[in-house]
PDB file of C-alpha atoms in Angstrom:
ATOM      1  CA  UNK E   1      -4.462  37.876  11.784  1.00 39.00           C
ATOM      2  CA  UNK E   2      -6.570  35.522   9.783  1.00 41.00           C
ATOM      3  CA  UNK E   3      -4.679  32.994   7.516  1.00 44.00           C
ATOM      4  CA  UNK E   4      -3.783  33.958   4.296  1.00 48.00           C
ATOM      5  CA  UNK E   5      -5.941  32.616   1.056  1.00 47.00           C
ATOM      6  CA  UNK E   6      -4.518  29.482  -0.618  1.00 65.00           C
ATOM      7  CA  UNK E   7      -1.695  28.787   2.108  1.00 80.00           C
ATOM      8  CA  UNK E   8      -2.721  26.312   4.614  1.00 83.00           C
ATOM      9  CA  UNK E   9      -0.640  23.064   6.355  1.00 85.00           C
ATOM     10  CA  UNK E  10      -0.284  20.972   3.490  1.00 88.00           C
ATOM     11  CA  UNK E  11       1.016  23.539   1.519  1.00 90.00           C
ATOM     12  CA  UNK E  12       3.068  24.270   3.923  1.00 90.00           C
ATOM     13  CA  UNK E  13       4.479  20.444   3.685  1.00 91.00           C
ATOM     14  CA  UNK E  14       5.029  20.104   0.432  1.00 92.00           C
ATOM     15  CA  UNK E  15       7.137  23.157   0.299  1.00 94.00           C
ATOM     16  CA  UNK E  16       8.980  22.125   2.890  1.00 94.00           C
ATOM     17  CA  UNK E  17       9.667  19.135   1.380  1.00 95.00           C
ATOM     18  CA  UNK E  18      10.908  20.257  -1.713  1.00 95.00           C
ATOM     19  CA  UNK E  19      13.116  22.595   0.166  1.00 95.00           C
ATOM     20  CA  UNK E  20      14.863  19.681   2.210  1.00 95.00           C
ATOM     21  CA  UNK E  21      15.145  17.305  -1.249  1.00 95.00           C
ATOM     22  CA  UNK E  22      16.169  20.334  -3.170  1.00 94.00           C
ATOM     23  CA  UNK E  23      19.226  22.358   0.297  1.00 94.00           C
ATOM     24  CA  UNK E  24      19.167  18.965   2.145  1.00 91.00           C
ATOM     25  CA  UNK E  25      16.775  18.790   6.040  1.00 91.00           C
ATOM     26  CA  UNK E  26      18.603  21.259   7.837  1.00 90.00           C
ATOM     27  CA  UNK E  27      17.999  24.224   5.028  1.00 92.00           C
ATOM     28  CA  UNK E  28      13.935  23.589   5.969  1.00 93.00           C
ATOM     29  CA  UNK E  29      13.604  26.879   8.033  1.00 92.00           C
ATOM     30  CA  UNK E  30      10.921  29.098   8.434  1.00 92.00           C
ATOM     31  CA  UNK E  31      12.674  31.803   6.842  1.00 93.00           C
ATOM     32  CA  UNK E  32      13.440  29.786   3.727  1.00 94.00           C
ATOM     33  CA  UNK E  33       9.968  28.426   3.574  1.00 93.00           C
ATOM     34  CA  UNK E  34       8.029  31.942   3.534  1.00 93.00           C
ATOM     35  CA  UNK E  35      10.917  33.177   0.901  1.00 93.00           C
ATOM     36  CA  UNK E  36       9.689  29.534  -0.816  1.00 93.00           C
ATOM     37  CA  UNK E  37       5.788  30.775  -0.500  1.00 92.00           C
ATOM     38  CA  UNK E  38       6.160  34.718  -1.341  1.00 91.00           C
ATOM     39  CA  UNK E  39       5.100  35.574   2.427  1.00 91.00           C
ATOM     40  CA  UNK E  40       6.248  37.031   5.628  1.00 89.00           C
ATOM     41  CA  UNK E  41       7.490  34.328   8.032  1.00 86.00           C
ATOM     42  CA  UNK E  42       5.064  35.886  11.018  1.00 84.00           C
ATOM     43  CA  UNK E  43       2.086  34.347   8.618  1.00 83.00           C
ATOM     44  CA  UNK E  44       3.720  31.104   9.278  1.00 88.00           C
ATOM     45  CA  UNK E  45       2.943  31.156  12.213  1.00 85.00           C
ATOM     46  CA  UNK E  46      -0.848  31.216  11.498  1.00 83.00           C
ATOM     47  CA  UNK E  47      -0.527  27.308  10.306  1.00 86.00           C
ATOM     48  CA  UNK E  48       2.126  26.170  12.078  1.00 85.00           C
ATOM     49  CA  UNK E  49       3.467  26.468  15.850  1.00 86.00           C
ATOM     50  CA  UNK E  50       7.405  26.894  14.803  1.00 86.00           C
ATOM     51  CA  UNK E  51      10.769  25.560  13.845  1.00 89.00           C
ATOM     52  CA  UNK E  52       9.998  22.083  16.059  1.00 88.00           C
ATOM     53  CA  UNK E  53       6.602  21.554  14.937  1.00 88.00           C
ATOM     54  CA  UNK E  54       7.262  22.383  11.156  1.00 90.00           C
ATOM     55  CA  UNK E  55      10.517  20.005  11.608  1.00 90.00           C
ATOM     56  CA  UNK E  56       8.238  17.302  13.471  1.00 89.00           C
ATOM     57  CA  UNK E  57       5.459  17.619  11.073  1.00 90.00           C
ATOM     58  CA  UNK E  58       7.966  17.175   8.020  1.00 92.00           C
ATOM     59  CA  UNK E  59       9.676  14.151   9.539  1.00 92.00           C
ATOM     60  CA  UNK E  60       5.925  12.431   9.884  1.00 92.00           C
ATOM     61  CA  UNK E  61       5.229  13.258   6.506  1.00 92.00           C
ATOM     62  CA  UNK E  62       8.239  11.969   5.602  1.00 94.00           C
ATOM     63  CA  UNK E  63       7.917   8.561   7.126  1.00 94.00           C
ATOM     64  CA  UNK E  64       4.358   8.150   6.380  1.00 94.00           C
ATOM     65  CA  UNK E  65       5.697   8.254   2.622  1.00 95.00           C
ATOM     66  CA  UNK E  66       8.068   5.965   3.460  1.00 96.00           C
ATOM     67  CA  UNK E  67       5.638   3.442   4.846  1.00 97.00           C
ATOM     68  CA  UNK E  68       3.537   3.614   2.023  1.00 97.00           C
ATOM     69  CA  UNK E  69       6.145   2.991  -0.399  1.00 97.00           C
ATOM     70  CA  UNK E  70       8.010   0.114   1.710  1.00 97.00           C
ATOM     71  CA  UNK E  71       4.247  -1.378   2.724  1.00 97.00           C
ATOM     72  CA  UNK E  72       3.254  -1.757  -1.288  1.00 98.00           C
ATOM     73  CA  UNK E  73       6.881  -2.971  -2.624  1.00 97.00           C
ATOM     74  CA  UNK E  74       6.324  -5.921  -0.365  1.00 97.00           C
ATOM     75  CA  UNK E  75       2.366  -6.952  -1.024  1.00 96.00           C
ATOM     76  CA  UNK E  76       1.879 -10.383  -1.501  1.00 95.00           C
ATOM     77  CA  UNK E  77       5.579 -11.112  -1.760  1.00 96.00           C
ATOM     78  CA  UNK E  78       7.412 -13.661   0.810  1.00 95.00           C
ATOM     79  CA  UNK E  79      10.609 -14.655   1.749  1.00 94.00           C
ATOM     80  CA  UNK E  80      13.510 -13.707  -0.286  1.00 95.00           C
ATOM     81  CA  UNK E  81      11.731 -11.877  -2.926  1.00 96.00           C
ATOM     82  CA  UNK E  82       9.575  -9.562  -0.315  1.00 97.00           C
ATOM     83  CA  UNK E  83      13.404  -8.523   1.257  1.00 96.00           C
ATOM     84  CA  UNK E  84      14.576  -7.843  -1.949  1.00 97.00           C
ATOM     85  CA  UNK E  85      11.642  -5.835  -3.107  1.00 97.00           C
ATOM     86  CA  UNK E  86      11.850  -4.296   0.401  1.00 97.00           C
ATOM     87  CA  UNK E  87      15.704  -2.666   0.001  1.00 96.00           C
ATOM     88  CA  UNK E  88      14.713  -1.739  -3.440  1.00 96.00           C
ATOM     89  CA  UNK E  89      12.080   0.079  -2.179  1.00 97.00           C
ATOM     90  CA  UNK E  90      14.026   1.758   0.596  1.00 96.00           C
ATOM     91  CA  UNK E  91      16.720   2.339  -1.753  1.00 95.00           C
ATOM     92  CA  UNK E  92      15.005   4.051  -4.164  1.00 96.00           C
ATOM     93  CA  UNK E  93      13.008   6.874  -1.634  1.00 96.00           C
ATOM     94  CA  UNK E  94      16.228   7.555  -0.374  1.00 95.00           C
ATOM     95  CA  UNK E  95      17.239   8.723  -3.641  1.00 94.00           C
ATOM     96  CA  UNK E  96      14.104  10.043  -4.848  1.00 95.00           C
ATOM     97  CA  UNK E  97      13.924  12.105  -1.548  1.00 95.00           C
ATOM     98  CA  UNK E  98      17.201  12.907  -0.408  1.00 93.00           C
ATOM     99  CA  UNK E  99      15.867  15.692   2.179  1.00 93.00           C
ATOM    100  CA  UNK E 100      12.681  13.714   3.025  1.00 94.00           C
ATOM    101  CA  UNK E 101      15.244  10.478   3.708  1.00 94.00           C
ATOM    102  CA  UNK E 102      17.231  12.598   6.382  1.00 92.00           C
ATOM    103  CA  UNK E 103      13.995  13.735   7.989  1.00 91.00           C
ATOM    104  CA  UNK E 104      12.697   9.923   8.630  1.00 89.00           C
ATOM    105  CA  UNK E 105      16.774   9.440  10.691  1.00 84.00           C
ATOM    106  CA  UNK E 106      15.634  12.075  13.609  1.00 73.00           C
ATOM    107  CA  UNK E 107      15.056   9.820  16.592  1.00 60.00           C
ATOM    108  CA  UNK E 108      11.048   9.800  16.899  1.00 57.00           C
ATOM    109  CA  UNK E 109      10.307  12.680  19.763  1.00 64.00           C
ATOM    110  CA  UNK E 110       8.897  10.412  22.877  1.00 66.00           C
ATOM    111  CA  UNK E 111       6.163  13.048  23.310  1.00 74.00           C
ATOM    112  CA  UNK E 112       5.329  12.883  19.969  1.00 78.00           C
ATOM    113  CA  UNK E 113       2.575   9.929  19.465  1.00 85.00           C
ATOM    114  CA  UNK E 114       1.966   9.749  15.866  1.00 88.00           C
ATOM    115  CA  UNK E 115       5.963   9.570  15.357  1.00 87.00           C
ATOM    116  CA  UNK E 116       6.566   6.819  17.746  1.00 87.00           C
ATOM    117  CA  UNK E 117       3.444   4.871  15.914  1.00 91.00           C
ATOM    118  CA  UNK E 118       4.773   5.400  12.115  1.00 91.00           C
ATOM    119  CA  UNK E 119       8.398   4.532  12.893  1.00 89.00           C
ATOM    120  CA  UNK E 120       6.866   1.567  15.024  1.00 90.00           C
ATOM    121  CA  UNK E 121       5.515   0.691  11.770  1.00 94.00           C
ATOM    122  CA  UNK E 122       8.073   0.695   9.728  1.00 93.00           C
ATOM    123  CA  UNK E 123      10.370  -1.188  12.064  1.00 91.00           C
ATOM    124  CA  UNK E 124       6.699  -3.978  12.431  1.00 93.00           C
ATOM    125  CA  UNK E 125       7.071  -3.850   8.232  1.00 94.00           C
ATOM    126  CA  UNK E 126      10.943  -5.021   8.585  1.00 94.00           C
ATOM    127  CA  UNK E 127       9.950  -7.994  11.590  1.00 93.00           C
ATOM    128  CA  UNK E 128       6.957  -9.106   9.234  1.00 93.00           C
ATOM    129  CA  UNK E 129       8.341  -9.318   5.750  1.00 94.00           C
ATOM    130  CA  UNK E 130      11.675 -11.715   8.392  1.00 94.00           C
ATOM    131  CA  UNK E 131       8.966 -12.932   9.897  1.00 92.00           C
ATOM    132  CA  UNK E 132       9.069 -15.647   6.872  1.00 92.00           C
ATOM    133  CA  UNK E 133      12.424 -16.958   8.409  1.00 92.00           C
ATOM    134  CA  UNK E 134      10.515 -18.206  11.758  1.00 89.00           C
ATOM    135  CA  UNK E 135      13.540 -16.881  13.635  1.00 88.00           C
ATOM    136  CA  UNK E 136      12.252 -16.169  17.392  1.00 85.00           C
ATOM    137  CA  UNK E 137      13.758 -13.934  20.507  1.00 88.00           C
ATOM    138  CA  UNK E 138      16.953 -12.406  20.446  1.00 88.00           C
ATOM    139  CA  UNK E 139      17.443 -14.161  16.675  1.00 88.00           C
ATOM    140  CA  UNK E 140      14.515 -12.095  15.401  1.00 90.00           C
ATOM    141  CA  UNK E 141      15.357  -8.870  16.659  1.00 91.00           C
ATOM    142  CA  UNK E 142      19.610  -9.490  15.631  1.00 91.00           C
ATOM    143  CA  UNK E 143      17.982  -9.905  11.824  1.00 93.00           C
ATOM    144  CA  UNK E 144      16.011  -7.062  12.133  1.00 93.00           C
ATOM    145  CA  UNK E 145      18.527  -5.200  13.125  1.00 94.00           C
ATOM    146  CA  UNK E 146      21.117  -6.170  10.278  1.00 94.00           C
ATOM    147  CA  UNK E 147      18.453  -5.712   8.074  1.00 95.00           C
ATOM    148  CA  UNK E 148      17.802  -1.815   9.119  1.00 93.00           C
ATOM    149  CA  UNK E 149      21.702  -1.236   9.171  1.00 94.00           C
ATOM    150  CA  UNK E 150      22.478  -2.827   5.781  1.00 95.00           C
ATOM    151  CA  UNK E 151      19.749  -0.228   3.849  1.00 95.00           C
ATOM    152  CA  UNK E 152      20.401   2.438   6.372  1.00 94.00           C
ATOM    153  CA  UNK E 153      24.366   2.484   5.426  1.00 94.00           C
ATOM    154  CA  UNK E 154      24.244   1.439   1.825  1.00 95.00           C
ATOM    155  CA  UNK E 155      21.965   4.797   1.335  1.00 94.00           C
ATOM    156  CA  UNK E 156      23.751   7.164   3.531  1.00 91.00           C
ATOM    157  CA  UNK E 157      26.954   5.931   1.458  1.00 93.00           C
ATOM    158  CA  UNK E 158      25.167   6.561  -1.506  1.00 91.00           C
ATOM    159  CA  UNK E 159      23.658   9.627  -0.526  1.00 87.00           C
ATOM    160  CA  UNK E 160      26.656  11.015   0.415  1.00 86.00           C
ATOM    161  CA  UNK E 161      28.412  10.462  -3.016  1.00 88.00           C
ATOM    162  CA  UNK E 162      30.562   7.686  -0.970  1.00 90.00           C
ATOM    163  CA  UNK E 163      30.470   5.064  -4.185  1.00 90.00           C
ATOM    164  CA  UNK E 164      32.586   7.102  -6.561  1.00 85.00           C
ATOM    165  CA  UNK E 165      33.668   3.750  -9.217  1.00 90.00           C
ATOM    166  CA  UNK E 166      31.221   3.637 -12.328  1.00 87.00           C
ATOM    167  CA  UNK E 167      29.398   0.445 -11.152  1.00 91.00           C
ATOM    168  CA  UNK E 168      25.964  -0.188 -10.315  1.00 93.00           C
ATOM    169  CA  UNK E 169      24.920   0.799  -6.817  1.00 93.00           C
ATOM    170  CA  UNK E 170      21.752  -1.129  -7.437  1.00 93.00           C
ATOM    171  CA  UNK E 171      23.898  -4.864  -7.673  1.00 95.00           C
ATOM    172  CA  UNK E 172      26.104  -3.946  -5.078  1.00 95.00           C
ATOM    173  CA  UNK E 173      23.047  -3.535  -3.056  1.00 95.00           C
ATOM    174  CA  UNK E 174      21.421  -6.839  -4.690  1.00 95.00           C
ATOM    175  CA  UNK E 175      24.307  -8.693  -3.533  1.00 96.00           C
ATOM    176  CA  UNK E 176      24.956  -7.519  -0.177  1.00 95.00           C
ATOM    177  CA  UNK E 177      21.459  -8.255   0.877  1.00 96.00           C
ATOM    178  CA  UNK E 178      21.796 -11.732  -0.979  1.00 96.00           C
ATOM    179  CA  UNK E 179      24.895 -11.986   1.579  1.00 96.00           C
ATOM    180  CA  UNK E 180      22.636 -11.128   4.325  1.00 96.00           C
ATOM    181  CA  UNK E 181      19.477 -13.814   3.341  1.00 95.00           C
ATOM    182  CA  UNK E 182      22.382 -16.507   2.819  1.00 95.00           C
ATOM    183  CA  UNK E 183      23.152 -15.602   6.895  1.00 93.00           C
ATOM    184  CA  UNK E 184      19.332 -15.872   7.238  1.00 92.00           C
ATOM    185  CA  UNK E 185      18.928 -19.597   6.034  1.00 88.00           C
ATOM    186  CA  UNK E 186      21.581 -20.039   8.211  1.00 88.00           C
ATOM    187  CA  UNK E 187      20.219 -18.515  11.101  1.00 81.00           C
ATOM    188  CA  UNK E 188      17.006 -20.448  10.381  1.00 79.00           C
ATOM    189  CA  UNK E 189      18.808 -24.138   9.935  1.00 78.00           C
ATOM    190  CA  UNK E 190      20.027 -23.593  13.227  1.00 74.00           C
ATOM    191  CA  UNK E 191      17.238 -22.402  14.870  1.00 69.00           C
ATOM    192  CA  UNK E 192      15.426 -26.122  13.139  1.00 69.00           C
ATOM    193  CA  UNK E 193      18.675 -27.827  14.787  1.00 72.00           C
ATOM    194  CA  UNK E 194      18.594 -26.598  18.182  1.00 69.00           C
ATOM    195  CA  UNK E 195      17.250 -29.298  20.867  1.00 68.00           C
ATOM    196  CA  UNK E 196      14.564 -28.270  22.890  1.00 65.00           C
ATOM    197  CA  UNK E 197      15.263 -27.888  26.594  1.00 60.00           C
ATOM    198  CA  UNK E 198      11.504 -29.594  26.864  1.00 58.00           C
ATOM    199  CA  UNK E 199      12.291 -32.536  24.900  1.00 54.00           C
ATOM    200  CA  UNK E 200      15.501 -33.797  26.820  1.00 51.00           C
TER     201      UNK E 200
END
């Protein structure tokens, strides 16, 4: 069967990802995309290889958009401004794409190369823009760390309609990351303190 007139993988993507920001990841089957597109599911199949490839496809789109947005928030910022532009950023595809958001949590599929590189890239993203702090070793990878769990769980919270009280999500988020760069500097002043083995 040849593949129909006007529907190829792209289109394909972007209905798929207005069905998962729109019924949430999980509502992102091929059934509900050919209803989407006004075709037969078989002609899916002429475009893409299935559930797992749509699924893996939609999670690379996802996190390429991701990158792109988190990448240009930070450009030719340092320090404490870049990590504040940074959650901003983060903050606000999460709620822009709340199906798009829960396709870049899947754990990367090891077979899957171009996965493993975005999400590589992402993380590199995080380690450059705390890369300002000098922290080195297991220091650098603990603030890297904090850093991905403090934006992963203020947005799941969020997403999840977990901050009920009429206040601004956007300060709370301001000021726990200004909780986390005040840990930073002191992460860093100790790092300046410590004696080197060498030097004794």
């Amino acid at each position: 069967m040849s593949p129909r007139i006007g529907l190829d993988e792209q289109t394909l993507l972007r209905a798929a990802a207005e069905l998962a920001d729109e019924h949430g990841f999980e509502a992102v089957t091929l059934a509900s995309l050919a209803q989407k597109l006004h075709v037969r599911s078989p002609s899916l199949y002429n475009h893409i290889e299935g559930l797992g490839a749509l699924r893996a496809k939609l999670a690379l789109h996802s996190l390429s958009i991701l990158h792109g947005d988190l990448a240009a928030a930070v450009q030719g910022l340092a320090g404490d401004e870049a990590v504040f532009a940074f959650g901003e950023a983060y903050a606000a595809f999460a709620r822009r794409h709340p199906g798009l958001y829960e396709a870049t949590l899947r754990a990367p599929d090891r077979n899957n190369s171009e996965l493993e590189r975005i999400s590589a890239e992402i993380v590199g993203l995080i380690v450059g823009v705390l890369g300002y702090y000098g922290l080195e070793g297991d220091a650098a990878i603990h603030a890297t760390r904090g850093l991905r769990s403090i934006l992963h769980g203020f947005s799941s919270i969020e997403r999840s309609g977990g901050f009920g009280i009429a206040l601004s999500v956007e300060v709370s988020q301001k000021l726990l990351i200004s909780a986390f760069l005040a840990g930073i500097h002191v992460m860093k002043q100790e790092e300046t303190e410590r004696p080197n083995p060498g030097s004794q």
